PDB file of C-alpha atoms in Angstrom:
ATOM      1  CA  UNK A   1     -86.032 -42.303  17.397  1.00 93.00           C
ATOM      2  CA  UNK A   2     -85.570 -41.357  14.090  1.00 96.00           C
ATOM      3  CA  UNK A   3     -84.234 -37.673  13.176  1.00 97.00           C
ATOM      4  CA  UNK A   4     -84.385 -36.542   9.433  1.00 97.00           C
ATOM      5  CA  UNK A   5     -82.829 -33.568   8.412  1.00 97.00           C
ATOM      6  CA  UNK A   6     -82.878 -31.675   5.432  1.00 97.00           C
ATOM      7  CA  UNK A   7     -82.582 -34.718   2.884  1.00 97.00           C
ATOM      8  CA  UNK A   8     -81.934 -34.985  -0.467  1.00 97.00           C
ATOM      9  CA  UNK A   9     -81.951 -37.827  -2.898  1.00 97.00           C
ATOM     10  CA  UNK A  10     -81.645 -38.628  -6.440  1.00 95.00           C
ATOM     11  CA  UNK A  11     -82.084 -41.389  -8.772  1.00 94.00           C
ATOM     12  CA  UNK A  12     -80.707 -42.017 -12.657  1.00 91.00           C
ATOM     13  CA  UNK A  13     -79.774 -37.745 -12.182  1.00 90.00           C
ATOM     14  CA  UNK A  14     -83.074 -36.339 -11.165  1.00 94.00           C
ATOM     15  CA  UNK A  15     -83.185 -34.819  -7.635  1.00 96.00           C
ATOM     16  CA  UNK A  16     -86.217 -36.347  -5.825  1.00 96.00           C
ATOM     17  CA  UNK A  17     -86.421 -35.353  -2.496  1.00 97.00           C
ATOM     18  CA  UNK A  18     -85.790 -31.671  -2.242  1.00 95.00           C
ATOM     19  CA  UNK A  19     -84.953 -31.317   1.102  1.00 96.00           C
ATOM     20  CA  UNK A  20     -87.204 -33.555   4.124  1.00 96.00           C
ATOM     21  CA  UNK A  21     -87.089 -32.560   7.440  1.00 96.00           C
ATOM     22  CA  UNK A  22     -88.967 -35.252   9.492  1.00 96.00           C
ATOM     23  CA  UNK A  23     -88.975 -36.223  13.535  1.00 96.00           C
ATOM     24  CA  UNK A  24     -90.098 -39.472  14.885  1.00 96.00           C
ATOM     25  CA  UNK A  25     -90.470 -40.177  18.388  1.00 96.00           C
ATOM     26  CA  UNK A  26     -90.647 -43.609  19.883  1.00 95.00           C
ATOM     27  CA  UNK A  27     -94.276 -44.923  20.213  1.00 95.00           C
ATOM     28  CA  UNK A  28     -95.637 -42.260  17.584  1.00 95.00           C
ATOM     29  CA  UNK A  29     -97.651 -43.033  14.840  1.00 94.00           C
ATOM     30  CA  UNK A  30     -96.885 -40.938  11.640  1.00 96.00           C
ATOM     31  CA  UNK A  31     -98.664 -40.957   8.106  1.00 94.00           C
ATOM     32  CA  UNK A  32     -97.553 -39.327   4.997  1.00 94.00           C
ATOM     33  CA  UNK A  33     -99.723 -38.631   2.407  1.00 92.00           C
ATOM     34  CA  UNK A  34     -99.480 -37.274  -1.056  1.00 89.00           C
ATOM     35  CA  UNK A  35    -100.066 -38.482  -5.052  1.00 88.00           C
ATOM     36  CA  UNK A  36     -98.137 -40.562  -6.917  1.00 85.00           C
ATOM     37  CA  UNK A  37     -94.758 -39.436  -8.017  1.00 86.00           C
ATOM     38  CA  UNK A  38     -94.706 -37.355  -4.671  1.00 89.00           C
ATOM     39  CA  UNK A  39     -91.749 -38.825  -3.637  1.00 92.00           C
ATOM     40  CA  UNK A  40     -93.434 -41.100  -0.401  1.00 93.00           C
ATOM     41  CA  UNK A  41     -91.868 -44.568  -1.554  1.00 92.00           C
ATOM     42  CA  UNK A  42     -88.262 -42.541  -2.372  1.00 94.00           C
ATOM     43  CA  UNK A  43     -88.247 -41.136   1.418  1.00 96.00           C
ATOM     44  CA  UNK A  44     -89.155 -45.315   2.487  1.00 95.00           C
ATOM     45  CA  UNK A  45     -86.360 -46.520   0.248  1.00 95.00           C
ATOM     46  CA  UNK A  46     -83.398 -43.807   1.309  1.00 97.00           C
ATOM     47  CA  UNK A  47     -84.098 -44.720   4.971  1.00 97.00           C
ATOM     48  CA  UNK A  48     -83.790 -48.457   4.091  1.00 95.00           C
ATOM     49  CA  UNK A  49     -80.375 -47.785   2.199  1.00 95.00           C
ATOM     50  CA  UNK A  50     -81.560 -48.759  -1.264  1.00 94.00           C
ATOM     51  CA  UNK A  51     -78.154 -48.299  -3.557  1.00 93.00           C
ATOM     52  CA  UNK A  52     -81.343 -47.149  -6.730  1.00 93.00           C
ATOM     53  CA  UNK A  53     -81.233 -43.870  -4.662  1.00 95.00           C
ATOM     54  CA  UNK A  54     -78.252 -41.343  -3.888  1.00 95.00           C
ATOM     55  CA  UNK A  55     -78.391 -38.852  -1.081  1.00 96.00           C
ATOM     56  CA  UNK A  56     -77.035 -35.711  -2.071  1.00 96.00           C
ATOM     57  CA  UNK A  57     -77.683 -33.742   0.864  1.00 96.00           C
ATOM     58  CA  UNK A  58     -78.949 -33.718   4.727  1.00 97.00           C
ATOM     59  CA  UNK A  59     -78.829 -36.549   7.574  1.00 97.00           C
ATOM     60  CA  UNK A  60     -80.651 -39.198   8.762  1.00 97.00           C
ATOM     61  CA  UNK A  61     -79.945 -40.602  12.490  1.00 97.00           C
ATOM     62  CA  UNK A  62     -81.756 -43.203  13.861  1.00 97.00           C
ATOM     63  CA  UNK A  63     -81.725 -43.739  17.941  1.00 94.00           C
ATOM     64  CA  UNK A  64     -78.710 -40.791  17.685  1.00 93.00           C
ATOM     65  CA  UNK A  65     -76.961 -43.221  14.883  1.00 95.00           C
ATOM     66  CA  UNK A  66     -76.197 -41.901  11.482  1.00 97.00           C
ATOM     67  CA  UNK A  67     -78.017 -44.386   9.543  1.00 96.00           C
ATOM     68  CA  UNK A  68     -76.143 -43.261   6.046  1.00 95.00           C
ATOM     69  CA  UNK A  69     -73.061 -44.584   7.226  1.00 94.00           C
ATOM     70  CA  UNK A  70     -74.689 -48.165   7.796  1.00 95.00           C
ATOM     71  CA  UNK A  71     -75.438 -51.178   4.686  1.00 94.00           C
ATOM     72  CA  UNK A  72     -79.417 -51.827   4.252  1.00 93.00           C
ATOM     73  CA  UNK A  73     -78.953 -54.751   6.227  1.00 92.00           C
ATOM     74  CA  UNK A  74     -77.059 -53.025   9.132  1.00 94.00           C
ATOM     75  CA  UNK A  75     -80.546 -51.146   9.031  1.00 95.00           C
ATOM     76  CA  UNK A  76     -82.175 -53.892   9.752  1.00 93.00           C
ATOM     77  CA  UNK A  77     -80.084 -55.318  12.620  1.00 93.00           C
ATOM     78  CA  UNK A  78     -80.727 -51.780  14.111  1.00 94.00           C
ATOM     79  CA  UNK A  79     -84.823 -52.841  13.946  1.00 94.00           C
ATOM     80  CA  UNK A  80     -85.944 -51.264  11.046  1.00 96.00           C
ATOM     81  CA  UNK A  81     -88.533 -52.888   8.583  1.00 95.00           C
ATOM     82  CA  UNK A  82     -89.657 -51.882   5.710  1.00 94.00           C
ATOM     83  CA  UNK A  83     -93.058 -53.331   3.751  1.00 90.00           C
ATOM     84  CA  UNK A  84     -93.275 -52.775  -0.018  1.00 82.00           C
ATOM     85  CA  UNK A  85     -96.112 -51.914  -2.303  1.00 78.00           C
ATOM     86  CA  UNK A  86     -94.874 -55.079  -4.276  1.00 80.00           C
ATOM     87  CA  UNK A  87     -93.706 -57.689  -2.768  1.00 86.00           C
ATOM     88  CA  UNK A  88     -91.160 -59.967  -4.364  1.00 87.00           C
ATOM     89  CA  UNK A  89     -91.334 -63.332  -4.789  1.00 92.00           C
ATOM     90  CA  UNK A  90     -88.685 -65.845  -3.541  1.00 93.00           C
ATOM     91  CA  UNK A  91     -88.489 -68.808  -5.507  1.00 95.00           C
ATOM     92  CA  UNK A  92     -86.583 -72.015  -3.250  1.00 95.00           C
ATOM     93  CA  UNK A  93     -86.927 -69.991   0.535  1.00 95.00           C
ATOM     94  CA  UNK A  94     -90.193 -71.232   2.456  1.00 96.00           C
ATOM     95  CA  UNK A  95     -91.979 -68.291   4.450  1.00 96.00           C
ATOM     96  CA  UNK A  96     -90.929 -70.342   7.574  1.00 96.00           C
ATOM     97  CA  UNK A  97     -87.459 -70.649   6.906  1.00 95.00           C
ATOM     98  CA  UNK A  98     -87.200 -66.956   5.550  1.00 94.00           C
ATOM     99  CA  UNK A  99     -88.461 -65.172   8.456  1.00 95.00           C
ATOM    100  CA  UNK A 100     -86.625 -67.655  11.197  1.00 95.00           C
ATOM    101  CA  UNK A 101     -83.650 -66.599   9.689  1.00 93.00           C
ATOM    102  CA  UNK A 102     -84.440 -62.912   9.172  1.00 93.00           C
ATOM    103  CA  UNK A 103     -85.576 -63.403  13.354  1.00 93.00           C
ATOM    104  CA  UNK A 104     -81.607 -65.162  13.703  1.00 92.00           C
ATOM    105  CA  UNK A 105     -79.942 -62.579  11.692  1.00 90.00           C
ATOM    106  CA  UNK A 106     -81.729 -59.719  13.545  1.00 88.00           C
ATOM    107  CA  UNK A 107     -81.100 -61.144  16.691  1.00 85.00           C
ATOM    108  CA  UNK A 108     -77.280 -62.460  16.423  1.00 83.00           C
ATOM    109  CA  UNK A 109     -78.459 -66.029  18.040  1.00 83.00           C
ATOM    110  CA  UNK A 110     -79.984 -69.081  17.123  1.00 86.00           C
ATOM    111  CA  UNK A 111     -83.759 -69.348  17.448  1.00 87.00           C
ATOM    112  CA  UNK A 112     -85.535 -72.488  19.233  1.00 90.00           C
ATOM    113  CA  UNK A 113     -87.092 -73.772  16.481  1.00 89.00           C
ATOM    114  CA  UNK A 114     -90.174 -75.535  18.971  1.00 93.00           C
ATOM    115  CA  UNK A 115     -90.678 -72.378  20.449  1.00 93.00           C
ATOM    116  CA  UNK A 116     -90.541 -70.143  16.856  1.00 95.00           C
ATOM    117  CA  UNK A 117     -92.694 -72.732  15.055  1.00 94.00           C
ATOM    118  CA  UNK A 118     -95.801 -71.812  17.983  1.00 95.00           C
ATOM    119  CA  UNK A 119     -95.365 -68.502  18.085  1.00 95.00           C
ATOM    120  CA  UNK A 120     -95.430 -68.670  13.808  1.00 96.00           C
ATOM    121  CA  UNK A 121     -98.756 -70.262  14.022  1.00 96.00           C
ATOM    122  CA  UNK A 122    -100.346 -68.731  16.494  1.00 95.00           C
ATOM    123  CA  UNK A 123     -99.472 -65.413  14.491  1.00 94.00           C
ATOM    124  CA  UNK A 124    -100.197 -67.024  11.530  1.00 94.00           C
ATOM    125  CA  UNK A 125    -104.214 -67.585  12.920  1.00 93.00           C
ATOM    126  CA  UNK A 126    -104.648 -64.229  14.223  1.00 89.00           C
ATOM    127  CA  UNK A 127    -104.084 -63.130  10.671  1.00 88.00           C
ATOM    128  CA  UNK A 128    -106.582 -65.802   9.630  1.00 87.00           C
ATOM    129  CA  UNK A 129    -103.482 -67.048   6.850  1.00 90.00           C
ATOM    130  CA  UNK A 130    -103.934 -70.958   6.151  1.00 92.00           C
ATOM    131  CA  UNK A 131    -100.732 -73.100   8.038  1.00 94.00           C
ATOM    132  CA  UNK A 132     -99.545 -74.307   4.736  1.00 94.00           C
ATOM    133  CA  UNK A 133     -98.169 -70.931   3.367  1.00 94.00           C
ATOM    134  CA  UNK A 134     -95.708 -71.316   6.080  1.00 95.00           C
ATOM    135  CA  UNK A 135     -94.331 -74.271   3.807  1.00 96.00           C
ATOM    136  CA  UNK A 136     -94.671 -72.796   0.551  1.00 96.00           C
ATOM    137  CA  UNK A 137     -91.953 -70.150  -1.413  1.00 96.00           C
ATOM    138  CA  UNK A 138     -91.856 -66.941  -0.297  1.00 95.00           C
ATOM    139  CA  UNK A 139     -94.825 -65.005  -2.085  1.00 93.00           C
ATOM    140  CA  UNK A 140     -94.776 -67.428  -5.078  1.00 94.00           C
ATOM    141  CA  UNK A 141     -97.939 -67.989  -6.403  1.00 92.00           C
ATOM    142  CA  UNK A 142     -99.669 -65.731  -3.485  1.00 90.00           C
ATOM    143  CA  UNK A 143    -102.556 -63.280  -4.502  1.00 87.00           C
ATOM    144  CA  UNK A 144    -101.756 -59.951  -3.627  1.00 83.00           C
ATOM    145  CA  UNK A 145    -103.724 -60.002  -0.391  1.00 82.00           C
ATOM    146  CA  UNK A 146    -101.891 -63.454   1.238  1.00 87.00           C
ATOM    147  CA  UNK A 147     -98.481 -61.560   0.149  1.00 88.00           C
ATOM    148  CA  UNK A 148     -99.780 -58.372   2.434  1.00 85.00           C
ATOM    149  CA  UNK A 149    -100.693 -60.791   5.381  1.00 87.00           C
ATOM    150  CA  UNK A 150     -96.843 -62.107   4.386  1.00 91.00           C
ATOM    151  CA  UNK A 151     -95.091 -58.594   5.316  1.00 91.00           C
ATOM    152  CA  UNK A 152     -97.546 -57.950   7.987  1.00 91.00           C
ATOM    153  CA  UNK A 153     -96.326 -62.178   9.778  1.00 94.00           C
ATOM    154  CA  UNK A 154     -93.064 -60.612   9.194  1.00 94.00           C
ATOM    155  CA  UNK A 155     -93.240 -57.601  10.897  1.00 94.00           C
ATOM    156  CA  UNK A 156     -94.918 -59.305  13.882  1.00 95.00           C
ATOM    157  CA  UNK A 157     -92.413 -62.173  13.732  1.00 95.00           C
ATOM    158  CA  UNK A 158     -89.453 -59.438  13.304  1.00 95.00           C
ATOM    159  CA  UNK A 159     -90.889 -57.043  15.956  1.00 94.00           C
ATOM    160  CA  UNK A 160     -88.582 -54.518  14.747  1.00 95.00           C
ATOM    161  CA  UNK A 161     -88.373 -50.736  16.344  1.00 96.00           C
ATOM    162  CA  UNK A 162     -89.467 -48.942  13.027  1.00 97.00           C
ATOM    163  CA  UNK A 163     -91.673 -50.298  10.597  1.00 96.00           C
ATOM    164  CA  UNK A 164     -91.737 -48.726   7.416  1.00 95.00           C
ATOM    165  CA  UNK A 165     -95.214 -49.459   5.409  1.00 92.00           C
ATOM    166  CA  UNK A 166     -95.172 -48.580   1.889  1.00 89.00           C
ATOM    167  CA  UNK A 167     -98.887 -48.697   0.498  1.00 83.00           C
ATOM    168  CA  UNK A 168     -98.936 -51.952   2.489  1.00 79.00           C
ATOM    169  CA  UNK A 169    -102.948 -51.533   2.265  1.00 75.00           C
ATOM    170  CA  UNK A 170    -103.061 -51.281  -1.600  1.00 75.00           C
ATOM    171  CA  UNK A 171    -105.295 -53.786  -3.699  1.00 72.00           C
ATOM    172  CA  UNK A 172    -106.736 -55.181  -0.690  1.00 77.00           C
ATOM    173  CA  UNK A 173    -110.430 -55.974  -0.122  1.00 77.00           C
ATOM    174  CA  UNK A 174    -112.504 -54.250   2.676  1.00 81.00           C
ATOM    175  CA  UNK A 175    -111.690 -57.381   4.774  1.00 80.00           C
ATOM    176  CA  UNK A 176    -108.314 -58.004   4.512  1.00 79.00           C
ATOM    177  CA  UNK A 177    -107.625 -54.523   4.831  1.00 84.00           C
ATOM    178  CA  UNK A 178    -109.086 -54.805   8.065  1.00 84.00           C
ATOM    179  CA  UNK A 179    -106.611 -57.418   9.029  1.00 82.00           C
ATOM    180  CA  UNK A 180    -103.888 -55.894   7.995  1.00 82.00           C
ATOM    181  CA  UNK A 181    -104.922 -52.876  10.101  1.00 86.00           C
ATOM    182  CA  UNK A 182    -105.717 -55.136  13.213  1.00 87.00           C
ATOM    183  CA  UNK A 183    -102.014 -56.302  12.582  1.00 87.00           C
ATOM    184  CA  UNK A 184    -100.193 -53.074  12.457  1.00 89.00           C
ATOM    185  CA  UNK A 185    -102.117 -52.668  15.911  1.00 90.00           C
ATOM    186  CA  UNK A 186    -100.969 -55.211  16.931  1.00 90.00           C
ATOM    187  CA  UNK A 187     -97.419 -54.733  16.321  1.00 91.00           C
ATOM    188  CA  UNK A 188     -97.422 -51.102  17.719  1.00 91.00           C
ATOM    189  CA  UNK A 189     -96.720 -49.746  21.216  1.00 91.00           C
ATOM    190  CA  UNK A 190     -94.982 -47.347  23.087  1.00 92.00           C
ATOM    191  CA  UNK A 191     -91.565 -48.825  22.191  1.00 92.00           C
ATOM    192  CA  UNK A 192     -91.970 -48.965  18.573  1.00 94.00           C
ATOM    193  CA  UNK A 193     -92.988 -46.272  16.348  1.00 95.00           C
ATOM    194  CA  UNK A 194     -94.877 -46.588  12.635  1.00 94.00           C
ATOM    195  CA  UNK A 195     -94.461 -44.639   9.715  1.00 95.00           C
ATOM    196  CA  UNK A 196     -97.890 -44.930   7.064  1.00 92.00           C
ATOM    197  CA  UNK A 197     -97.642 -44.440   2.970  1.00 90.00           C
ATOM    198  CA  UNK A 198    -101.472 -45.142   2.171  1.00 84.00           C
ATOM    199  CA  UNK A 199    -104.364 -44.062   0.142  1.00 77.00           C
ATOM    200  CA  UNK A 200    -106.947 -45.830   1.873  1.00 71.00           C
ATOM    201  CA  UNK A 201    -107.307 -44.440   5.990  1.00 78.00           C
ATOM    202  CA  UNK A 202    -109.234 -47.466   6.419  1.00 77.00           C
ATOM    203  CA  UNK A 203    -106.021 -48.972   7.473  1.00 81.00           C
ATOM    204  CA  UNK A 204    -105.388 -46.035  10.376  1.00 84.00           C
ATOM    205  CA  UNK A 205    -108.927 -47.379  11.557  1.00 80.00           C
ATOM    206  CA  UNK A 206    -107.112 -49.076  14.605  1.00 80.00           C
ATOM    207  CA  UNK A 207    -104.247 -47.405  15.125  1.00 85.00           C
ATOM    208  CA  UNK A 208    -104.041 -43.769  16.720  1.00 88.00           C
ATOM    209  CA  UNK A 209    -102.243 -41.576  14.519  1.00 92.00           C
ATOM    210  CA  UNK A 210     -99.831 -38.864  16.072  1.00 94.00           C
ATOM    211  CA  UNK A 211     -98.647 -37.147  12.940  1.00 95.00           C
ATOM    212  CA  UNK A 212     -99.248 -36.437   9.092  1.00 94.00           C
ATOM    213  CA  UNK A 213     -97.460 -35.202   6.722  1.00 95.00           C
ATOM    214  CA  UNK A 214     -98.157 -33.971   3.125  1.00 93.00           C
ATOM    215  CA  UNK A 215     -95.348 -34.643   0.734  1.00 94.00           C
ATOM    216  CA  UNK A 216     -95.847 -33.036  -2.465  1.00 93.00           C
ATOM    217  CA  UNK A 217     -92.612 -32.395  -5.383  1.00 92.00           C
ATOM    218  CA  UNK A 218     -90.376 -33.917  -3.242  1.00 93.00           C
ATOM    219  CA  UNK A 219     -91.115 -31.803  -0.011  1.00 94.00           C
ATOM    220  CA  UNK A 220     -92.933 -31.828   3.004  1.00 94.00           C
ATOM    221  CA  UNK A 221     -95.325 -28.923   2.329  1.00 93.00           C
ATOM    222  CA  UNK A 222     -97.839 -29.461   5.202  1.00 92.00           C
ATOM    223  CA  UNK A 223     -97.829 -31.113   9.037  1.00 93.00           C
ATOM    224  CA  UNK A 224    -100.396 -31.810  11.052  1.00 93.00           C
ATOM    225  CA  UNK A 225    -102.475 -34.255  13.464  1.00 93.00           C
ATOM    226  CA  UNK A 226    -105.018 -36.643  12.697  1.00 90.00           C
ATOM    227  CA  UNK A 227    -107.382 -33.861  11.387  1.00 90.00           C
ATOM    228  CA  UNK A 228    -105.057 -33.311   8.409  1.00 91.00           C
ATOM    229  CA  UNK A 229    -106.296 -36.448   6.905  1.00 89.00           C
ATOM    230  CA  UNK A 230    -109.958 -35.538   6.264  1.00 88.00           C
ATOM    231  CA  UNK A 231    -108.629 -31.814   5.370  1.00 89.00           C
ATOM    232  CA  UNK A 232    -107.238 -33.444   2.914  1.00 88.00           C
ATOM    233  CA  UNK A 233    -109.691 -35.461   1.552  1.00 84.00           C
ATOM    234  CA  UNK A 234    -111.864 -32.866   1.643  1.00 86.00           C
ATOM    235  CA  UNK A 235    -109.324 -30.446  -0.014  1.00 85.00           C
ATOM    236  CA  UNK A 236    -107.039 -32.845  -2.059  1.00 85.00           C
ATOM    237  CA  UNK A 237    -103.265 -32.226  -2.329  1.00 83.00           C
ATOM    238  CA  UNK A 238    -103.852 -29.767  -4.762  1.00 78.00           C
ATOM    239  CA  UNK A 239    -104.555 -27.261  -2.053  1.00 80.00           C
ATOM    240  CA  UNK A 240    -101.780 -27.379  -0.256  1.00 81.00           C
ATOM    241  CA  UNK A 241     -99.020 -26.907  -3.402  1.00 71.00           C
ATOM    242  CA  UNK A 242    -100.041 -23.100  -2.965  1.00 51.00           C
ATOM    243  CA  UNK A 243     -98.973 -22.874   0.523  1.00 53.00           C
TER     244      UNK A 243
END
C-alpha cells in the first residue's frame, strides 16, 4: 500500500530524515518507536504533505501513486488520515458538521444527513463520548482525552485506507487509553493498514502488530516483529544506535 524509499526531509535547513526506507502492506499493522527528536512525527508529517517539511531526497508511493506529486488534501481524498499529538482547536465548526464534511469531501458526494447523524451516535457511544460534543466547536474547550476520542470518531467516521497515529495515546488515563485502543481495533482490517508513533504499548493491547521499527537520528536503525517492542523496553533505544 504504501512504498517509502530512501527519504529525506528537512525543515528551517536541518536535514531530518536521513534516508527512510519503509514498506506497508494492506491490512498490516506497523509501529515505530524511538525518543523524542527521533524524527517519528517528521516521517507522519512528510507523508501527509505538510509544506513545514521539504523532501530533499527519495519517494513515497502510495497504492503505486507518487504521493509527492499530490496537495495534503489530495492525500486525503486518496484515504489517508493522520491523528496528531495535539490536536487543534476549531473555533465556529461543530464536530458534526466538521467530520460530515470531511466524510463529503472524501467521498465526492453528498452524505444523507438521517443516515450520518445514526451512524455518528452510535460511534459516538461505543467510544462512551457524551452526544453533546457532537454540537460543540471542534476541540474547543475539550480535555485532552475527549480531543483523542475526537480523532479516533474521525477516523471511524472517515474510514480512511491509512491511518496515521501520531502519539494519539499520549496524556491519556489507563481508561481512556483503553478506548482509544478498542477504537483503533475497531477501525482496522484487512483492507486498511495502521501505522503506530507511541510510548505507551498499552494502546497495541488490541491490535496485532505486524511490524516495528526503531527510528533513531533520523533513520530506521532496527526492524522487527512484535518481539522488538519488549527488546526494547528491556534494552532502550540506546542499544540499538551502536548497531
Amino acid at each position: 500500500m504504501l512504498e517509502i524509499k530512501n527519504l529525506r526531509a528537512s525543515a528551517d535547513g536541518r536535514e531530518i530524515l536521513r534516508g527512510i526506507d519503509l514498506k506497508i502492506g494492506r491490512g498490516e499493522v506497523h509501529v515505530i518507536l524511538g525518543p523524542n527528536g527521533g524524527g517519528k512525527s517528521t516521517l507522519m508529517n512528510v507523508i501527509m504533505g505538510h509544506p513545514k517539511y521539504e523532501v530533499t531526497g527519495g519517494s513515497i508511493t502510495f497504492d503505486g501513486e507518487n504521493l509527492l506529486e499530490l496537495k495534503t488534501y489530495e492525500r486525503a481524498r486518496r484515504g489517508i488520515f493522520l491523528s496528531f499529538q495535539a490536536p487543534e482547536e476549531i473555533p465556529g465548526i461543530t464536530v458534526e458538521n466538521m467530520i460530515r464534511t470531511s466524510m463529503q469531501a472524501v467521498s465526492g458526494g453528498k452524505i444523507k444527513f438521517l443516515e450520518f447523524r445514526k451512524r455518528l451516535r452510535s460511534t459516538m457511544e461505543e467510544l462512551k463520548m457524551d452526544q453533546s460534543y457532537a454540537k460543540r466547536y471542534m476541540n474547543v474547550g475539550f480535555s485532552g482525552g475527549e480531543k483523542k476520542r475526537s480523532e479516533i470518531l474521525q477516523l471511524l467516521m472517515l474510514n480512511p485506507k491509512l491511518a496515521l497515529l501520531d502519539e494519539t495515546d499520549s496524556g491519556l488515563d489507563v481508561d481512556a487509553v483503553q478506548i482509544v485502543s478498542d477504537g483503533v481495533a475497531k477501525f482496522h482490517d484487512e483492507n486498511n493498514s495502521c501505522v503506530i508513533i507511541t510510548h505507551n504499548t498499552q494502546i497495541l493491547k488490541s491490535l496485532t502488530v505486524d511490524r516495528v521499527h526503531v527510528l533513531l537520528d533520523g533513520r530506521i536503525v532496527k526492524d522487527g516483529g512484535a518481539d522488538l517492542i519488549e527488546q526494547v523496553l528491556d534494552k532502550g533505544f540506546g542499544a540499538f544506535s551502536e548497531e
